[in-house]
PDB file of C-alpha atoms in Angstrom:
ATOM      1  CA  UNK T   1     100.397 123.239  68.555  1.00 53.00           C
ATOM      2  CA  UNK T   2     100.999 126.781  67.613  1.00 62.00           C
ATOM      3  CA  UNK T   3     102.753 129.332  69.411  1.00 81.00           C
ATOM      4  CA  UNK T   4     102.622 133.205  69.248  1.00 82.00           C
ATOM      5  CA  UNK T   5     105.983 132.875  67.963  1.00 85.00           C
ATOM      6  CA  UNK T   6     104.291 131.674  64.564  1.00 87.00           C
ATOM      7  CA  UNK T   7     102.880 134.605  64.017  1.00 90.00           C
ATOM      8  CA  UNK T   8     104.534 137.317  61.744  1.00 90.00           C
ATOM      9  CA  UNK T   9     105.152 140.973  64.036  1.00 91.00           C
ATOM     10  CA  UNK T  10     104.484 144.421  63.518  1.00 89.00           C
ATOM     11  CA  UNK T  11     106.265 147.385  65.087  1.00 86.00           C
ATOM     12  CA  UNK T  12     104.508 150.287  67.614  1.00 80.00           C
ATOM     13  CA  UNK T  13     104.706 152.568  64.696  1.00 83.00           C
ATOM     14  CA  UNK T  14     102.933 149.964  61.998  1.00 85.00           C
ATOM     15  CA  UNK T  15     100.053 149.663  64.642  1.00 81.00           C
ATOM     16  CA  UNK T  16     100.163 153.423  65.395  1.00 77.00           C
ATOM     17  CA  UNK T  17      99.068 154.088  61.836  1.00 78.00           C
ATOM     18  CA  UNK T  18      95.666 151.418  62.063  1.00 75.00           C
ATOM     19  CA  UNK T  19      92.559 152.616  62.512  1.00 68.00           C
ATOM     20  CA  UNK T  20      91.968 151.536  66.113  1.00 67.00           C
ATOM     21  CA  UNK T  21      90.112 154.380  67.645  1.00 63.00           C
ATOM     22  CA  UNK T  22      86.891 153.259  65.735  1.00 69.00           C
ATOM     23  CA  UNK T  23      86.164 149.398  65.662  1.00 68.00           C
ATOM     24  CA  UNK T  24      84.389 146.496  66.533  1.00 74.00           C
ATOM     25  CA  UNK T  25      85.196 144.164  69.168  1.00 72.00           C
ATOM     26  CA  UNK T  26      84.663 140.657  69.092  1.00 76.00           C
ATOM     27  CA  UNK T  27      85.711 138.939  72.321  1.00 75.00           C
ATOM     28  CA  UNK T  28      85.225 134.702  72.692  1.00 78.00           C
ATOM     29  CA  UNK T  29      85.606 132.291  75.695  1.00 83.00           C
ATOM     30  CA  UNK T  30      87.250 128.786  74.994  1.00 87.00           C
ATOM     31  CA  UNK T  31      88.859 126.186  76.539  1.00 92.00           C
ATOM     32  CA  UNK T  32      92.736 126.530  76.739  1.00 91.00           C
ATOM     33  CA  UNK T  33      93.121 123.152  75.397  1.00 92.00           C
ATOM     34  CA  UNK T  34      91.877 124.260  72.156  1.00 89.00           C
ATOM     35  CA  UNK T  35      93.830 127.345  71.861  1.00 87.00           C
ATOM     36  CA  UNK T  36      96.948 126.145  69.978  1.00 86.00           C
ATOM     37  CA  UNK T  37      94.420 125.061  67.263  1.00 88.00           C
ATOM     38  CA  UNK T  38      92.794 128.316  67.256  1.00 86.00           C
ATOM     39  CA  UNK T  39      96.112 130.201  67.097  1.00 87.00           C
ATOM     40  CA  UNK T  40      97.224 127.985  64.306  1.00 87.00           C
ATOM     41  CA  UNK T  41      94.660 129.115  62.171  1.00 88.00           C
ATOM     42  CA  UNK T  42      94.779 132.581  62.544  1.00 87.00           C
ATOM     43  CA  UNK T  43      98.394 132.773  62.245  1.00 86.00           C
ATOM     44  CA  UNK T  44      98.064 133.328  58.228  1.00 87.00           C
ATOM     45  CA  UNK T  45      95.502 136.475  58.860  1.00 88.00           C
ATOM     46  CA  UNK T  46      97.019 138.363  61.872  1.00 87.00           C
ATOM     47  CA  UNK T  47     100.179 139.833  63.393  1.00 88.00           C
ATOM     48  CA  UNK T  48     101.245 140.760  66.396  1.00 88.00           C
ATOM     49  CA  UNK T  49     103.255 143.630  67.899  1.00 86.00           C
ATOM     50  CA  UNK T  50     106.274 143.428  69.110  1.00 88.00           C
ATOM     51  CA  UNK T  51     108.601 145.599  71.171  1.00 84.00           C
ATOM     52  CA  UNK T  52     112.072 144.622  71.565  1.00 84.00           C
ATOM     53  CA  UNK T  53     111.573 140.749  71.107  1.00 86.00           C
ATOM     54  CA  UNK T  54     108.755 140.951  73.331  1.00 85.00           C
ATOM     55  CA  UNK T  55     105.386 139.349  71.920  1.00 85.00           C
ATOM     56  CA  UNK T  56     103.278 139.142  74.854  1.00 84.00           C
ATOM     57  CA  UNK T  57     102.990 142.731  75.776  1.00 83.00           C
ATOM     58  CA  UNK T  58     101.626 143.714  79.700  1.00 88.00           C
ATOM     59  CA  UNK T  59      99.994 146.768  80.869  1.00 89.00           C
ATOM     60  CA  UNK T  60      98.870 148.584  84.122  1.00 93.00           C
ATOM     61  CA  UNK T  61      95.268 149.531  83.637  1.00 93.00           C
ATOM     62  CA  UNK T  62      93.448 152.290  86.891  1.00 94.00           C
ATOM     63  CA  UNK T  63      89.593 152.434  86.013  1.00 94.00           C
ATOM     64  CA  UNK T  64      87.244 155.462  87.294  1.00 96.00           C
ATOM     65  CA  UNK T  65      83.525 155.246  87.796  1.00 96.00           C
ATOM     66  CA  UNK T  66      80.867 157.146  89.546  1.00 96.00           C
ATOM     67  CA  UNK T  67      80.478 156.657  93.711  1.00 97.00           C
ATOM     68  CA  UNK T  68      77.424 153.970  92.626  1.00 96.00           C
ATOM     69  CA  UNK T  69      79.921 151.966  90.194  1.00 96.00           C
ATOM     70  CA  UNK T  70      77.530 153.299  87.102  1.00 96.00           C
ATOM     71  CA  UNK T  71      80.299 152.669  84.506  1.00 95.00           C
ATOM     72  CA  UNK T  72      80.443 149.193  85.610  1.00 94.00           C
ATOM     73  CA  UNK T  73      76.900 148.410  86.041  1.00 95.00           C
ATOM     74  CA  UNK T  74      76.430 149.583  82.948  1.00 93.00           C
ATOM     75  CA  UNK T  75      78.891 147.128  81.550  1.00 90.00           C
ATOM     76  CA  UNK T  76      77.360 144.249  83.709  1.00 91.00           C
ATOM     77  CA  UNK T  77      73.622 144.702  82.702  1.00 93.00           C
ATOM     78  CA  UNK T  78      75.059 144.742  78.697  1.00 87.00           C
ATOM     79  CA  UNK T  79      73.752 148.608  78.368  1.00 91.00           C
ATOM     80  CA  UNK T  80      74.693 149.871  74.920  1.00 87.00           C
ATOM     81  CA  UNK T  81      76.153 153.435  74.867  1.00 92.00           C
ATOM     82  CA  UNK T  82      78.034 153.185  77.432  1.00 93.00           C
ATOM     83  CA  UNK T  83      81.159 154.881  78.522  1.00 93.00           C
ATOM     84  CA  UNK T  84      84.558 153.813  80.220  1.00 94.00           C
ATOM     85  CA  UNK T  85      87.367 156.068  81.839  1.00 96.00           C
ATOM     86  CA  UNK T  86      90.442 155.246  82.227  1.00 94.00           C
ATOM     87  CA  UNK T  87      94.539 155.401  82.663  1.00 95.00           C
ATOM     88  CA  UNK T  88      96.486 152.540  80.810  1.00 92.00           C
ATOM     89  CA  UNK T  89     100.137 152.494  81.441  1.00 92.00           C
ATOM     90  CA  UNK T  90     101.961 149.903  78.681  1.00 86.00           C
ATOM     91  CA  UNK T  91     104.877 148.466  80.647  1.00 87.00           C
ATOM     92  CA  UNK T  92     107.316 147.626  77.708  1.00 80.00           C
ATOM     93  CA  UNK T  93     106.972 151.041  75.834  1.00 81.00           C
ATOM     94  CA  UNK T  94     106.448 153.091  79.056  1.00 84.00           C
ATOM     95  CA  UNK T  95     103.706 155.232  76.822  1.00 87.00           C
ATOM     96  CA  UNK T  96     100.878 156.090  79.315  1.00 93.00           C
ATOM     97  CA  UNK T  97      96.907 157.259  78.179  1.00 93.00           C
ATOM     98  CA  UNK T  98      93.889 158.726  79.726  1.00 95.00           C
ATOM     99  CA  UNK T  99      91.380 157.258  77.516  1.00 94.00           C
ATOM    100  CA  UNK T 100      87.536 157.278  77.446  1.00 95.00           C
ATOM    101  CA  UNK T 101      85.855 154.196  75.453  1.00 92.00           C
ATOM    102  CA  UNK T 102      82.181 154.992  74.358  1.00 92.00           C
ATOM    103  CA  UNK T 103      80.441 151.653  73.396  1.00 89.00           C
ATOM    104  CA  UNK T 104      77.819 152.552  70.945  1.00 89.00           C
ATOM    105  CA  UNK T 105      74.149 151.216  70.343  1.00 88.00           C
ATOM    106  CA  UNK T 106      76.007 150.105  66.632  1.00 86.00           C
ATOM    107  CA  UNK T 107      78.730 147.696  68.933  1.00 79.00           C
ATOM    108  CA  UNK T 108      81.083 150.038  67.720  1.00 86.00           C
ATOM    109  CA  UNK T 109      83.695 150.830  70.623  1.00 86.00           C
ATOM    110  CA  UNK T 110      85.306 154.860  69.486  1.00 89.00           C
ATOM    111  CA  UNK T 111      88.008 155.786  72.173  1.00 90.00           C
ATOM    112  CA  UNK T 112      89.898 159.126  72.492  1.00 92.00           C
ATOM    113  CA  UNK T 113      93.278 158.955  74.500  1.00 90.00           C
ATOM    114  CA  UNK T 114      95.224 162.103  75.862  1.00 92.00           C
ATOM    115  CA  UNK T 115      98.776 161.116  76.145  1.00 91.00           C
ATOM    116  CA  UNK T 116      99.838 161.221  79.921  1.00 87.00           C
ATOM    117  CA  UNK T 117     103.502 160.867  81.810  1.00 70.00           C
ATOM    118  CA  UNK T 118     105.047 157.947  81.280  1.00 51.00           C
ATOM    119  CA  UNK T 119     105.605 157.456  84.759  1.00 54.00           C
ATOM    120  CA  UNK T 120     101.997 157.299  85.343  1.00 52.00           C
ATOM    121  CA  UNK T 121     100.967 154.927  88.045  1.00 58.00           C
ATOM    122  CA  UNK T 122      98.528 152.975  87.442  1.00 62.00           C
ATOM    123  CA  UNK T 123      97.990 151.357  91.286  1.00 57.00           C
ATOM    124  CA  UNK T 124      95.034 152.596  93.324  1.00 51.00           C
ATOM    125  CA  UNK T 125      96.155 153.942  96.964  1.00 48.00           C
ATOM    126  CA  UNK T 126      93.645 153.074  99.992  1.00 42.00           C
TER     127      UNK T 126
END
């Protein structure tokens, strides 16, 4: 059974220098019993990043929508050109982003991110 520890790393600054604004994402469901396979085959093609020995990187994500939830109905319902707003925080670098993901008609997902204070929270008060 494979591990993320098979995989060969990359640094913040290696993956700061791909072309990640503009892409296509491909997302799949599957039973956790088969992941190890899975892993073990991609392990050759991909790498992950890592940030002082840490593989299995966490983030604080606070989304924004309309008062009528239209960002995430639009999601729901599968609506092409749609948009997404929000403030990521990543917990091991402490690098924080307002970013706004447009999902195009093409299934091409082009996000713009304004750096924001690295103390951002990202926990909703009510």
């Amino acid at each position: 059974m494979s591990s993320l520890n098979d995989f060969e790393s990359h640094t913040l600054e290696q993956q700061s220098r791909a072309a990640l604004m503009d892409r296509v994402d491909t997302k799949f469901m599957l039973p956790i019993e088969k992941l190890g396979a899975y892993l073990n085959t991609l392990n050759t093609e991909y790498t992950l990043l890592e940030i002082d020995g840490v593989r299995d990187s966490r983030y604080d994500s606070l989304y924004f929508d309309t008062p009528d939830l239209s960002f995430y109905m639009a999601h729901h319902n599968g609506k092409l050109n749609r948009n997404k707003v929000r403030l990521r925080r990543y917990i091991e670098s402490g690098i924080a982003f307002l970013e706004v993901k447009n999902k195009t008609n093409k299934s091409r997902t082009m996000k713009q991110r304004i750096p924001s204070f690295e103390d951002a929270s990202c926990t909703s008060q009510h």
